[in-house]
Amino acid sequence: MTYDLYYWPGLPGRGEYVRLVLEAVGADYRDMARLPAAEGGGIEAMSAFLRGDKGPHVPLAPPFLVAGDLVLSQTAAIVATLGERHGLAPEAEADRLFARAIALTTADLVAEAHDVHHPVGVSLYYDDQRPEAARRAKEFRNARMPKFLGWYERLLSANPSGPEHLVADRLTYADLGLFQTIAGLGYAFPRRMASLMPDYPLVAAVCERVAAAPRIRAYLESDRRLAFNEDGIFRHYPELDGD
Amino acid sequence: MTYDLYYWPGLPGRGEYVRLVLEAVGADYRDMARLPAAEGGGIEAMSAFLRGDKGPHVPLAPPFLVAGDLVLSQTAAIVATLGERHGLAPEAEADRLFARAIALTTADLVAEAHDVHHPVGVSLYYDDQRPEAARRAKEFRNARMPKFLGWYERLLSANPSGPEHLVADRLTYADLGLFQTIAGLGYAFPRRMASLMPDYPLVAAVCERVAAAPRIRAYLESDRRLAFNEDGIFRHYPELDGD
């Protein structure tokens, strides 16, 4: 099975959550929007799905993943479906469903991290909403970041299989999502994360473990891994950071 | 199987999406936070789960649904799990996965509708962020509402089984979520919805069909149905509405 991933080229964004799962399971995949049009890739190939030219299961937005006749959209649903297919998910039903809830909660945190620099709306530039962004950033740093980080830490300390994973006794797509989110927050809010992270040692340990997993490490060192930048979801605007 | 639903009493909010599925399938359920403490209900009973006193599958926030040993959280995951268990979901795999993506996209729209009146953050009152809300409302009305409504309309017109449902050939939890969202938008933005909805006749027809389904109609006429109000997600602040 070859997977075709569609996501905006040039930024890790939500596509990176899918890419990490594909890499972790050693899947055969193509990163379509980064391929030339001559190979069936590019933005136009992505747009065809979004316009509805490729069948009735139309995504509202990237990322989406095409697998044979399946068109999977919504990041949290894509990673859950992939994880459950490829052994990167819990086996017991209660744990399997909880992993899905964790991925959805991570997606909420990602959306909030995005809205820090776009509190008024996605169709306006950051420069057109800087005062609003400054207010939202303060709330995000002081209230929301500790709330989410504290929740992850609590899950790890409460996991009956041990604090090595968010759920069950193995690496799952939920752990990969936490890794990417902590990396993104560290890029966007280095000062705030430096002051916060000592309170969340179990979260930090999971992220180190994910980064050291052989396939993930090889991926992170490859040119397939995209660096965070100011076109993405996690943006480093120093004026929005703070201890 | 008795389900215990936990959600803030006094507002429909995200809990209503779960309640509609429970009602549509005729499930036996208790609305825990609306029950007195003497019957095991109330806010304190809900808080016990959120603190982690009730096991390792800790929700970040309500709604959550307890079913025997399962603790299901995240609205879109709860409705999908319920729908798939109780025949309110598509049967074919591709359709079943697409229904999940639709519910997640609806959850995104609901979050955006909430952020219209809380663009700076949830820990501040609306009165403390009125100028920001006015800007975000304009963007939401002019760009986001047509984008989402147009997407639902396109799904309906593209459904190979006909425009009666968002996916497959039957009523699913995806249709229920659309119904509730259109109702909420109609409450919060009556002027904007009056000018927009003529462009989305298939969406309007689905909502009428959902409201007329026998169990849903009986529920909507019952005192279990909570009215929209200004403590909820969909709030009617006339200054945020407009043609």
Coordinates of C-alpha atoms in Angstrom, one line a residue:
Chain A
M1 CA 0.0 0.0 0.0
T2 CA 1.4 3.4 -1.1
Y3 CA 0.1 6.4 0.7
D4 CA -0.2 9.8 -0.9
L5 CA 0.0 12.6 1.6
Y6 CA -1.2 16.0 0.5
Y7 CA -0.2 19.1 2.5
W8 CA 1.1 22.6 1.9
P9 CA 4.8 22.4 0.9
G10 CA 7.3 24.5 2.8
L11 CA 5.9 24.2 6.3
P12 CA 5.6 21.3 8.7
G13 CA 2.2 22.4 10.0
R14 CA -0.5 19.7 10.6
G15 CA 1.0 17.6 7.8
E16 CA 4.0 16.8 10.0
Y17 CA 1.8 14.9 12.4
V18 CA 0.8 12.5 9.6
R19 CA 4.4 12.4 8.2
L20 CA 5.7 11.3 11.6
V21 CA 3.3 8.4 11.8
L22 CA 4.1 7.3 8.2
E23 CA 7.8 7.5 9.0
A24 CA 7.5 5.7 12.3
V25 CA 5.7 2.7 10.7
G26 CA 8.1 2.6 7.7
A27 CA 5.2 3.2 5.3
D28 CA 5.7 3.7 1.6
Y29 CA 4.4 7.2 0.9
R30 CA 4.7 10.1 -1.4
D31 CA 4.6 13.7 -0.3
M32 CA 2.4 14.9 -3.2
A33 CA 2.5 18.7 -3.0
R34 CA 6.3 18.6 -2.8
L35 CA 6.5 16.5 -6.0
P36 CA 6.6 18.2 -9.4
A37 CA 3.4 18.3 -11.5
A38 CA 5.1 16.0 -14.0
E39 CA 5.0 13.3 -11.4
G40 CA 1.3 14.0 -10.5
G41 CA 2.2 16.3 -7.7
G42 CA 2.1 20.0 -6.9
I43 CA -0.6 22.3 -5.5
E44 CA -2.9 21.8 -8.4
A45 CA -3.0 18.0 -7.7
M46 CA -4.0 18.9 -4.1
S47 CA -6.6 21.5 -5.2
A48 CA -8.3 18.9 -7.4
F49 CA -9.3 16.9 -4.2
L50 CA -10.4 20.1 -2.4
R51 CA -12.6 21.1 -5.3
G52 CA -14.3 17.8 -5.3
D53 CA -12.9 16.6 -8.7
K54 CA -11.6 13.4 -7.1
G55 CA -14.8 11.9 -5.6
P56 CA -17.4 12.6 -2.9
H57 CA -15.2 12.4 0.2
V58 CA -14.0 16.0 -0.1
P59 CA -11.7 17.3 2.6
L60 CA -12.3 20.9 3.8
A61 CA -8.6 21.4 4.1
P62 CA -5.2 19.7 4.0
P63 CA -3.7 17.5 5.3
F64 CA -5.4 14.6 3.7
L65 CA -4.1 11.1 2.9
V66 CA -5.1 9.0 -0.1
A67 CA -4.9 5.3 0.3
G68 CA -6.4 3.4 -2.7
D69 CA -10.0 4.3 -2.6
L70 CA -9.8 6.0 0.8
V71 CA -9.5 9.7 1.2
L72 CA -8.7 10.4 4.9
S73 CA -8.9 13.9 6.2
Q74 CA -8.6 15.7 9.6
T75 CA -5.2 15.2 11.2
A76 CA -6.4 13.4 14.3
A77 CA -8.5 11.0 12.3
I78 CA -5.7 10.3 9.8
V79 CA -3.1 9.5 12.5
A80 CA -5.6 7.3 14.4
T81 CA -6.5 5.3 11.3
L82 CA -2.8 4.9 10.3
G83 CA -1.8 4.0 13.9
E84 CA -4.5 1.4 14.2
R85 CA -3.6 -0.2 10.9
H86 CA 0.1 -0.3 11.5
G87 CA 0.6 -1.3 15.1
L88 CA 1.2 2.2 16.4
A89 CA -1.9 2.2 18.6
P90 CA -3.1 0.4 21.7
E91 CA -4.7 -3.0 21.4
A92 CA -7.3 -2.9 24.2
E93 CA -10.5 -1.1 23.2
A94 CA -10.6 1.4 26.1
D95 CA -7.0 2.4 25.4
R96 CA -7.5 2.5 21.7
L97 CA -10.4 4.9 22.1
F98 CA -8.4 7.0 24.6
A99 CA -5.6 7.4 22.2
R100 CA -8.0 8.9 19.7
A101 CA -9.2 11.4 22.4
I102 CA -5.6 12.3 23.2
A103 CA -4.9 13.0 19.5
L104 CA -8.0 15.2 19.3
T105 CA -6.9 17.1 22.4
T106 CA -3.5 17.6 20.8
A107 CA -5.2 18.9 17.7
D108 CA -7.1 21.4 19.9
L109 CA -3.8 22.6 21.4
V110 CA -2.3 22.9 17.9
A111 CA -5.3 25.0 16.8
E112 CA -4.8 27.3 19.9
A113 CA -1.1 27.7 19.1
H114 CA -2.1 28.8 15.6
D115 CA -4.7 31.2 16.9
V116 CA -2.1 33.0 19.0
H117 CA -0.8 34.7 15.9
H118 CA -4.2 34.7 14.1
P119 CA -6.7 35.6 16.8
V120 CA -8.9 37.7 14.5
G121 CA -8.9 35.3 11.6
V122 CA -6.9 33.3 9.1
S123 CA -7.6 35.5 6.2
L124 CA -5.7 38.4 7.7
Y125 CA -2.0 38.7 8.1
Y126 CA -0.3 38.6 11.5
D127 CA 0.8 42.2 11.0
D128 CA -2.9 43.2 10.8
Q129 CA -3.7 41.7 14.2
R130 CA -0.6 42.3 16.3
P131 CA -2.3 43.9 19.3
E132 CA -4.9 41.1 19.5
A133 CA -2.1 38.5 19.1
A134 CA -0.2 40.0 22.0
R135 CA -3.3 39.7 24.3
R136 CA -4.0 36.1 23.1
A137 CA -0.4 35.1 23.5
K138 CA -0.4 36.2 27.1
E139 CA -3.4 34.1 27.9
F140 CA -2.0 31.1 25.9
R141 CA 1.4 31.3 27.8
N142 CA -0.1 31.8 31.2
A143 CA -3.2 29.7 31.2
R144 CA -3.4 27.3 28.3
M145 CA 0.1 26.0 28.0
P146 CA 0.2 24.9 31.7
K147 CA -3.3 23.4 31.4
F148 CA -2.4 21.2 28.5
L149 CA 1.1 20.3 29.7
G150 CA -0.2 19.5 33.1
W151 CA -2.8 17.2 31.5
Y152 CA -0.1 15.3 29.5
E153 CA 2.0 14.9 32.6
R154 CA -0.9 13.6 34.6
L155 CA -1.7 11.0 31.9
L156 CA 1.9 9.8 32.0
S157 CA 2.0 9.5 35.8
A158 CA -1.4 7.8 35.8
N159 CA -0.7 5.3 33.1
P160 CA -0.9 1.8 34.7
S161 CA 1.7 0.5 32.2
G162 CA 4.2 3.1 33.3
P163 CA 5.1 6.7 32.5
E164 CA 7.0 5.9 29.3
H165 CA 3.8 6.4 27.1
L166 CA 0.7 8.4 27.2
V167 CA -1.5 5.3 26.9
A168 CA -0.9 1.6 27.0
D169 CA 2.5 -0.1 27.1
R170 CA 3.9 0.9 23.7
L171 CA 4.7 3.9 21.5
T172 CA 1.6 5.2 19.8
Y173 CA 0.6 8.0 17.5
A174 CA -0.5 9.9 20.6
D175 CA 3.1 10.0 21.8
L176 CA 4.3 11.2 18.4
G177 CA 1.8 14.0 18.4
L178 CA 3.0 15.1 21.8
F179 CA 6.6 15.1 20.6
Q180 CA 5.8 17.3 17.6
T181 CA 3.7 19.7 19.7
I182 CA 6.4 20.1 22.3
A183 CA 8.9 20.7 19.5
G184 CA 6.6 23.3 18.0
L185 CA 6.0 25.1 21.3
G186 CA 9.7 25.1 21.9
Y187 CA 10.3 26.7 18.6
A188 CA 7.5 29.3 19.0
F189 CA 7.9 30.1 22.7
P190 CA 11.5 29.2 23.7
R191 CA 11.5 31.5 26.8
R192 CA 8.1 30.2 28.1
M193 CA 9.0 26.6 27.5
A194 CA 12.3 27.0 29.2
S195 CA 10.5 28.2 32.3
L196 CA 7.7 25.7 32.1
M197 CA 9.3 22.4 31.1
P198 CA 11.1 21.6 34.4
D199 CA 7.6 21.1 35.8
Y200 CA 6.9 18.4 33.3
P201 CA 9.7 15.8 33.4
L202 CA 7.6 12.9 32.2
V203 CA 6.6 14.9 29.1
A204 CA 10.2 15.8 28.4
A205 CA 11.2 12.1 28.8
V206 CA 8.6 10.9 26.3
C207 CA 9.8 13.5 23.7
E208 CA 13.4 12.4 24.1
R209 CA 12.4 8.7 23.7
V210 CA 10.4 9.5 20.6
A211 CA 13.3 11.4 19.1
A212 CA 15.6 8.5 19.8
A213 CA 13.5 5.8 18.2
P214 CA 15.5 4.6 15.2
R215 CA 13.1 5.4 12.4
I216 CA 12.2 8.8 13.9
R217 CA 15.8 9.6 14.4
A218 CA 16.7 8.7 10.8
Y219 CA 13.8 10.8 9.6
L220 CA 14.6 13.8 11.7
E221 CA 18.1 13.8 10.3
S222 CA 16.9 13.5 6.7
D223 CA 15.9 16.3 4.3
R224 CA 12.3 15.1 4.4
R225 CA 12.0 16.8 7.8
L226 CA 10.9 20.4 7.4
A227 CA 12.1 23.0 9.8
F228 CA 9.6 25.2 11.7
N229 CA 9.2 28.6 10.1
E230 CA 6.9 31.7 10.2
D231 CA 4.6 30.3 7.5
G232 CA 3.5 27.5 9.7
I233 CA 1.4 26.9 12.8
F234 CA 4.2 27.3 15.3
R235 CA 5.8 30.6 14.6
H236 CA 8.5 32.3 16.5
Y237 CA 7.5 36.0 17.0
P238 CA 9.7 37.1 19.9
E239 CA 7.2 39.7 21.0
L240 CA 4.6 36.9 21.7
D241 CA 7.0 35.0 23.9
G242 CA 7.9 35.6 27.5
D243 CA 8.8 33.9 30.8
Chain B
M1 CA -25.9 -0.5 28.6
T2 CA -26.5 2.8 30.5
Y3 CA -24.5 5.8 29.5
D4 CA -23.5 8.5 31.8
L5 CA -23.0 11.9 30.1
Y6 CA -21.1 14.6 31.9
Y7 CA -21.3 18.1 30.7
W8 CA -21.9 21.6 32.1
P9 CA -25.5 22.0 33.1
G10 CA -27.4 25.0 31.9
L11 CA -26.1 25.3 28.4
P12 CA -26.3 23.0 25.3
G13 CA -22.7 23.5 24.2
R14 CA -20.7 20.5 23.0
G15 CA -22.7 18.2 25.3
E16 CA -25.7 18.7 23.0
Y17 CA -23.9 16.9 20.1
V18 CA -23.6 13.8 22.3
R19 CA -27.1 14.1 23.7
L20 CA -28.6 14.2 20.2
V21 CA -26.9 10.9 19.2
L22 CA -28.0 9.3 22.5
E23 CA -31.6 10.4 21.9
A24 CA -31.6 9.4 18.2
V25 CA -30.6 5.9 19.0
G26 CA -32.9 5.6 22.0
A27 CA -30.1 5.0 24.4
D28 CA -30.6 4.7 28.1
Y29 CA -28.5 7.5 29.5
R30 CA -28.2 9.8 32.5
D31 CA -27.3 13.5 32.3
M32 CA -25.0 13.4 35.3
A33 CA -24.2 17.0 36.0
R34 CA -27.9 17.9 35.9
L35 CA -28.7 15.2 38.6
P36 CA -28.5 16.0 42.3
A37 CA -25.4 14.9 44.2
A38 CA -27.6 12.5 46.2
E39 CA -28.0 10.5 42.9
G40 CA -24.3 10.6 42.2
G41 CA -24.6 13.7 40.0
G42 CA -23.6 17.3 40.1
I43 CA -20.5 19.3 39.2
E44 CA -18.4 17.5 41.9
A45 CA -19.1 14.1 40.3
M46 CA -17.9 15.6 37.0
S47 CA -14.8 17.1 38.6
A48 CA -13.7 13.8 40.0
F49 CA -13.1 12.5 36.5
L50 CA -11.3 15.6 35.4
R51 CA -9.0 15.5 38.4
G52 CA -8.1 11.9 37.6
D53 CA -9.8 10.3 40.6
K54 CA -11.7 7.9 38.4
G55 CA -9.0 6.2 36.5
P56 CA -6.2 6.9 34.0
H57 CA -8.3 7.9 31.0
V58 CA -8.7 11.5 32.1
P59 CA -10.6 13.9 29.9
L60 CA -9.1 17.4 29.5
A61 CA -12.6 18.9 29.5
P62 CA -16.3 17.9 29.2
P63 CA -18.2 16.5 27.5
F64 CA -17.3 13.0 28.3
L65 CA -19.3 9.8 28.4
V66 CA -18.9 6.9 30.7
A67 CA -19.9 3.5 29.5
G68 CA -19.0 0.7 31.9
D69 CA -15.2 0.8 31.9
L70 CA -14.9 3.2 29.0
V71 CA -14.4 6.9 29.5
L72 CA -15.0 8.5 26.1
S73 CA -13.9 12.1 25.6
Q74 CA -13.7 14.7 22.8
T75 CA -17.1 15.4 21.2
A76 CA -16.2 14.2 17.7
A77 CA -14.8 10.9 19.0
I78 CA -17.8 10.3 21.3
V79 CA -20.4 10.8 18.6
A80 CA -18.4 8.6 16.2
T81 CA -18.1 5.8 18.7
L82 CA -21.7 5.9 19.7
G83 CA -22.9 6.2 16.1
E84 CA -20.8 3.2 15.0
R85 CA -22.1 1.1 18.0
H86 CA -25.7 1.9 17.4
G87 CA -26.3 1.9 13.7
L88 CA -26.1 5.7 13.2
A89 CA -23.0 5.5 11.1
P90 CA -22.2 4.3 7.5
E91 CA -21.3 0.6 7.0
A92 CA -18.7 0.8 4.2
E93 CA -15.2 1.6 5.6
A94 CA -14.5 4.6 3.3
D95 CA -17.9 6.2 4.3
R96 CA -17.4 5.3 8.0
L97 CA -14.0 7.0 8.0
F98 CA -15.4 10.0 6.1
A99 CA -18.2 10.4 8.7
R100 CA -15.5 10.8 11.3
A101 CA -13.8 13.5 9.3
I102 CA -17.1 15.3 8.9
A103 CA -17.7 15.3 12.6
L104 CA -14.2 16.6 13.2
T105 CA -14.7 19.4 10.7
T106 CA -18.0 20.3 12.4
A107 CA -16.1 20.4 15.7
D108 CA -13.7 22.9 14.1
L109 CA -16.6 25.1 13.0
V110 CA -18.0 24.9 16.5
A111 CA -14.7 26.0 18.0
E112 CA -14.5 28.9 15.6
A113 CA -18.1 29.9 16.5
H114 CA -17.0 30.0 20.1
D115 CA -13.9 32.0 19.4
V116 CA -16.0 34.7 17.8
H117 CA -16.9 35.9 21.3
H118 CA -13.7 34.8 22.9
P119 CA -11.0 35.7 20.4
V120 CA -8.4 36.6 23.1
G121 CA -9.0 33.7 25.4
V122 CA -11.5 31.6 27.4
S123 CA -10.3 32.9 30.8
L124 CA -11.5 36.4 30.0
Y125 CA -15.1 37.6 29.8
Y126 CA -16.7 38.7 26.5
D127 CA -16.9 42.2 27.9
D128 CA -13.1 42.3 28.2
Q129 CA -12.6 41.5 24.5
R130 CA -15.4 43.2 22.7
P131 CA -13.3 45.1 20.1
E132 CA -11.4 41.9 19.2
A133 CA -14.7 40.0 19.0
A134 CA -16.1 42.5 16.6
R135 CA -13.2 42.0 14.2
R136 CA -13.3 38.2 14.5
A137 CA -17.1 38.2 14.0
K138 CA -16.7 40.0 10.7
E139 CA -14.2 37.5 9.4
F140 CA -16.3 34.6 10.7
R141 CA -19.5 35.9 9.0
N142 CA -17.9 36.9 5.7
A143 CA -15.3 34.2 5.2
R144 CA -15.7 31.2 7.5
M145 CA -19.4 30.7 7.5
P146 CA -19.7 30.6 3.7
K147 CA -16.6 28.3 3.5
F148 CA -18.1 25.7 5.9
L149 CA -21.7 26.0 4.6
G150 CA -20.5 25.6 1.0
W151 CA -18.5 22.6 2.0
Y152 CA -21.5 20.8 3.5
E153 CA -23.6 21.7 0.5
R154 CA -21.0 20.3 -1.8
L155 CA -20.9 17.0 0.2
L156 CA -24.6 16.7 -0.1
S157 CA -24.7 17.4 -3.8
A158 CA -21.8 14.9 -4.4
N159 CA -23.1 12.1 -2.3
P160 CA -23.7 9.2 -4.7
S161 CA -26.5 7.9 -2.5
G162 CA -28.4 11.2 -2.9
P163 CA -28.5 14.6 -1.2
E164 CA -30.6 13.5 1.8
H165 CA -27.5 12.8 3.9
L166 CA -23.9 14.0 4.2
V167 CA -22.5 10.5 3.7
A168 CA -23.9 7.1 2.7
D169 CA -27.6 6.3 2.4
R170 CA -28.8 6.8 5.9
L171 CA -29.0 9.3 8.8
T172 CA -25.7 9.4 10.7
Y173 CA -24.2 11.3 13.6
A174 CA -22.6 13.6 10.9
D175 CA -26.1 14.8 9.9
L176 CA -27.1 15.3 13.5
G177 CA -24.0 17.5 14.1
L178 CA -24.8 19.6 11.0
F179 CA -28.4 20.1 12.4
Q180 CA -27.2 21.3 15.8
T181 CA -24.6 23.6 14.3
I182 CA -27.0 25.2 11.9
A183 CA -29.4 25.7 14.8
G184 CA -26.7 27.3 16.8
L185 CA -25.5 29.6 14.0
G186 CA -29.2 30.6 13.5
Y187 CA -29.5 31.5 17.1
A188 CA -26.2 33.4 17.3
F189 CA -26.2 35.1 13.8
P190 CA -29.9 35.3 12.7
R191 CA -29.3 38.1 10.3
R192 CA -26.3 36.5 8.6
M193 CA -28.0 33.1 8.4
A194 CA -31.1 34.7 6.9
S195 CA -29.0 36.1 4.1
L196 CA -26.8 33.1 3.7
M197 CA -29.1 30.1 3.9
P198 CA -31.0 30.5 0.6
D199 CA -27.7 29.5 -1.0
Y200 CA -27.6 26.2 0.8
P201 CA -30.9 24.5 0.2
L202 CA -29.6 21.0 0.6
V203 CA -28.2 21.9 4.0
A204 CA -31.5 23.4 5.0
A205 CA -33.4 20.2 3.9
V206 CA -31.1 17.9 5.9
C207 CA -31.8 20.0 9.0
E208 CA -35.5 19.9 8.5
R209 CA -35.3 16.1 8.0
V210 CA -33.3 15.6 11.2
A211 CA -35.8 17.8 13.2
A212 CA -38.7 15.7 11.9
A213 CA -37.2 12.3 12.7
P214 CA -39.5 10.8 15.4
R215 CA -37.1 10.4 18.2
I216 CA -35.4 13.8 17.6
R217 CA -38.7 15.6 17.3
A218 CA -39.9 14.0 20.6
Y219 CA -36.6 15.1 22.2
L220 CA -36.7 18.6 20.9
E221 CA -40.2 19.0 22.4
S222 CA -39.1 17.6 25.8
D223 CA -37.6 19.5 28.7
R224 CA -34.4 17.6 28.2
R225 CA -33.6 19.9 25.3
L226 CA -31.7 22.9 26.5
A227 CA -32.2 26.3 24.9
F228 CA -29.3 28.2 23.5
N229 CA -28.1 31.0 25.7
E230 CA -25.3 33.4 26.4
D231 CA -23.4 31.0 28.6
G232 CA -22.9 28.6 25.8
I233 CA -20.9 28.3 22.6
F234 CA -23.4 29.8 20.3
R235 CA -24.3 33.2 21.8
H236 CA -26.5 35.9 20.4
Y237 CA -24.8 39.2 20.7
P238 CA -26.5 41.4 18.2
E239 CA -23.4 43.6 17.7
L240 CA -21.6 40.6 16.4
D241 CA -24.3 39.8 13.8
G242 CA -24.9 41.4 10.4
D243 CA -26.1 40.8 6.9

